[in-house]
């Protein structure tokens, strides 16, 4: 009785979030402790030189390292984030207190990602966007998250679905809970990531404030704050996983493997299942294209993404290089100032595909995604009835009963079909035209879904570029300034 009264008094004393509230009794008086309060003083000063498009820039920044973002972490090594806050750029002081926040995850392959004791610079395109964001005066937040590879001593896989998205949401809640303490504008969080990290980015941004994750967030002691983000920049998102096999065979079904045979019958069956799936989405193509169907999707991709990508690429080439590219690629017609070609011509040009059949829900449970949908001490499971039934030989086999909900919790298309209104409304979406890690319809459908809901979408493809490419980072940084109203 007495204890209850004390806790009640404590909770009433200070407005603290539900799960962040702790109570300490000092000298007989109850005091609220906000376990998730960010400490603005806990930084080191760092300096780095960043090569930008025009010149090298020297950035001095406050670095907050390995800040645990939940009150009850499962593993602090992953549930921590780093914050970089620029204070000086090329010797001139900058005030980033109201700057947009680039929330850049480093997830790849649905694996865990830690910001604790990692090498100072992991290089690559993600690091490029982060460094350029700093030189533009933005705050950069790098969240670690759990992933499918994490196994507890008792053999439990504790980073499988939906752990990664729950962690990302908890990180956003932490930032928003600390509005005013944490540098930057927490109403202008721009999420980004590549591949599986791009998938999680899209998912984070469309599922903002969904109640469906509450149970998982509560378990972690996540802050009771909004997890909606303002904008999102997924690069080559490997997503819509339960439909990814059919989409893949529709797209790359005629493309060979580098070596070995494809299961042609399975490929045909999956490809034909794509027709019903695509129709069920009820999407309209950009620029008055009309309904997007499996029958016209090739033409849609050519017209909307591929020809513009080829045109941009060829236009930027010196005349002699353009001529030799066109001479080597006679399937492209150069109509004075634009490239024209057919979908079959494009597919033949791409050549060998990255993945076998099925590309995601492997019959032998060997794919990253099989592991992502593991449970407890079971490392990998099927997540489509097609593969489950083929692998078990049981035509009536059903997915494990926990899976339908988890599959939805991992799929941005689920939230887009629900028209979740607390989604991000500003999107930067990119993928390379030679990225055969997933179907190009994954990006096509993500972008069309958002466009059909009225969101501002800058979606484009990089010509002849492979998985994970980022060819217009300076434009991305300028786009952040524009959509957030911070610059330009
Ligand atoms: C990634 C790549 C894949 O082909 C995949 O199936 C999942 C993730 C990645 O690069 O993150």
PDB file of C-alpha atoms and ligand atoms in Angstrom, residues 107-110 126 194-197 238 241 354-355 359-360 368-369 437-438 467, ligand 1:
ATOM      1  CA  UNK A 107      22.337  -2.531 -41.503  1.00  0.00           C
ATOM      2  CA  UNK A 108      23.320  -4.922 -44.282  1.00  0.00           C
ATOM      3  CA  UNK A 109      21.900  -8.359 -44.943  1.00  0.00           C
ATOM      4  CA  UNK A 110      19.504  -8.065 -41.978  1.00  0.00           C
ATOM      5  CA  UNK A 126      26.647   5.295 -46.255  1.00  0.00           C
ATOM      6  CA  UNK A 194      20.979   0.745 -47.885  1.00  0.00           C
ATOM      7  CA  UNK A 195      19.559  -2.651 -48.959  1.00  0.00           C
ATOM      8  CA  UNK A 196      18.244  -4.385 -45.808  1.00  0.00           C
ATOM      9  CA  UNK A 197      18.977  -1.030 -44.154  1.00  0.00           C
ATOM     10  CA  UNK A 238      15.231  -5.342 -50.146  1.00  0.00           C
ATOM     11  CA  UNK A 241       9.769 -10.089 -48.613  1.00  0.00           C
ATOM     12  CA  UNK A 354      22.365 -12.638 -58.606  1.00  0.00           C
ATOM     13  CA  UNK A 355      20.027 -15.188 -57.061  1.00  0.00           C
ATOM     14  CA  UNK A 359      15.470 -15.862 -54.511  1.00  0.00           C
ATOM     15  CA  UNK A 360      14.347 -15.177 -50.933  1.00  0.00           C
ATOM     16  CA  UNK A 368      19.302 -14.322 -45.016  1.00  0.00           C
ATOM     17  CA  UNK A 369      15.539 -13.858 -45.020  1.00  0.00           C
ATOM     18  CA  UNK A 437      19.469  -8.555 -55.539  1.00  0.00           C
ATOM     19  CA  UNK A 438      15.735  -7.846 -55.818  1.00  0.00           C
ATOM     20  CA  UNK A 467      23.668  -3.187 -55.562  1.00  0.00           C
TER      21      UNK A 467
HETATM   22  C1  LIG B   1      20.947  -7.528 -48.606  1.00  0.00           C
HETATM   23  C2  LIG B   1      21.124  -8.106 -49.833  1.00  0.00           C
HETATM   24  C3  LIG B   1      20.304  -9.133 -50.218  1.00  0.00           C
HETATM   25  O1  LIG B   1      20.438  -9.707 -51.433  1.00  0.00           O
HETATM   26  C4  LIG B   1      19.304  -9.591 -49.369  1.00  0.00           C
HETATM   27  O2  LIG B   1      18.518 -10.615 -49.776  1.00  0.00           O
HETATM   28  C5  LIG B   1      19.113  -8.997 -48.141  1.00  0.00           C
HETATM   29  C6  LIG B   1      19.934  -7.966 -47.761  1.00  0.00           C
HETATM   30  C7  LIG B   1      21.835  -6.405 -48.189  1.00  0.00           C
HETATM   31  O3  LIG B   1      22.794  -6.082 -48.917  1.00  0.00           O
HETATM   32  O4  LIG B   1      21.572  -5.802 -47.130  1.00  0.00           O
END
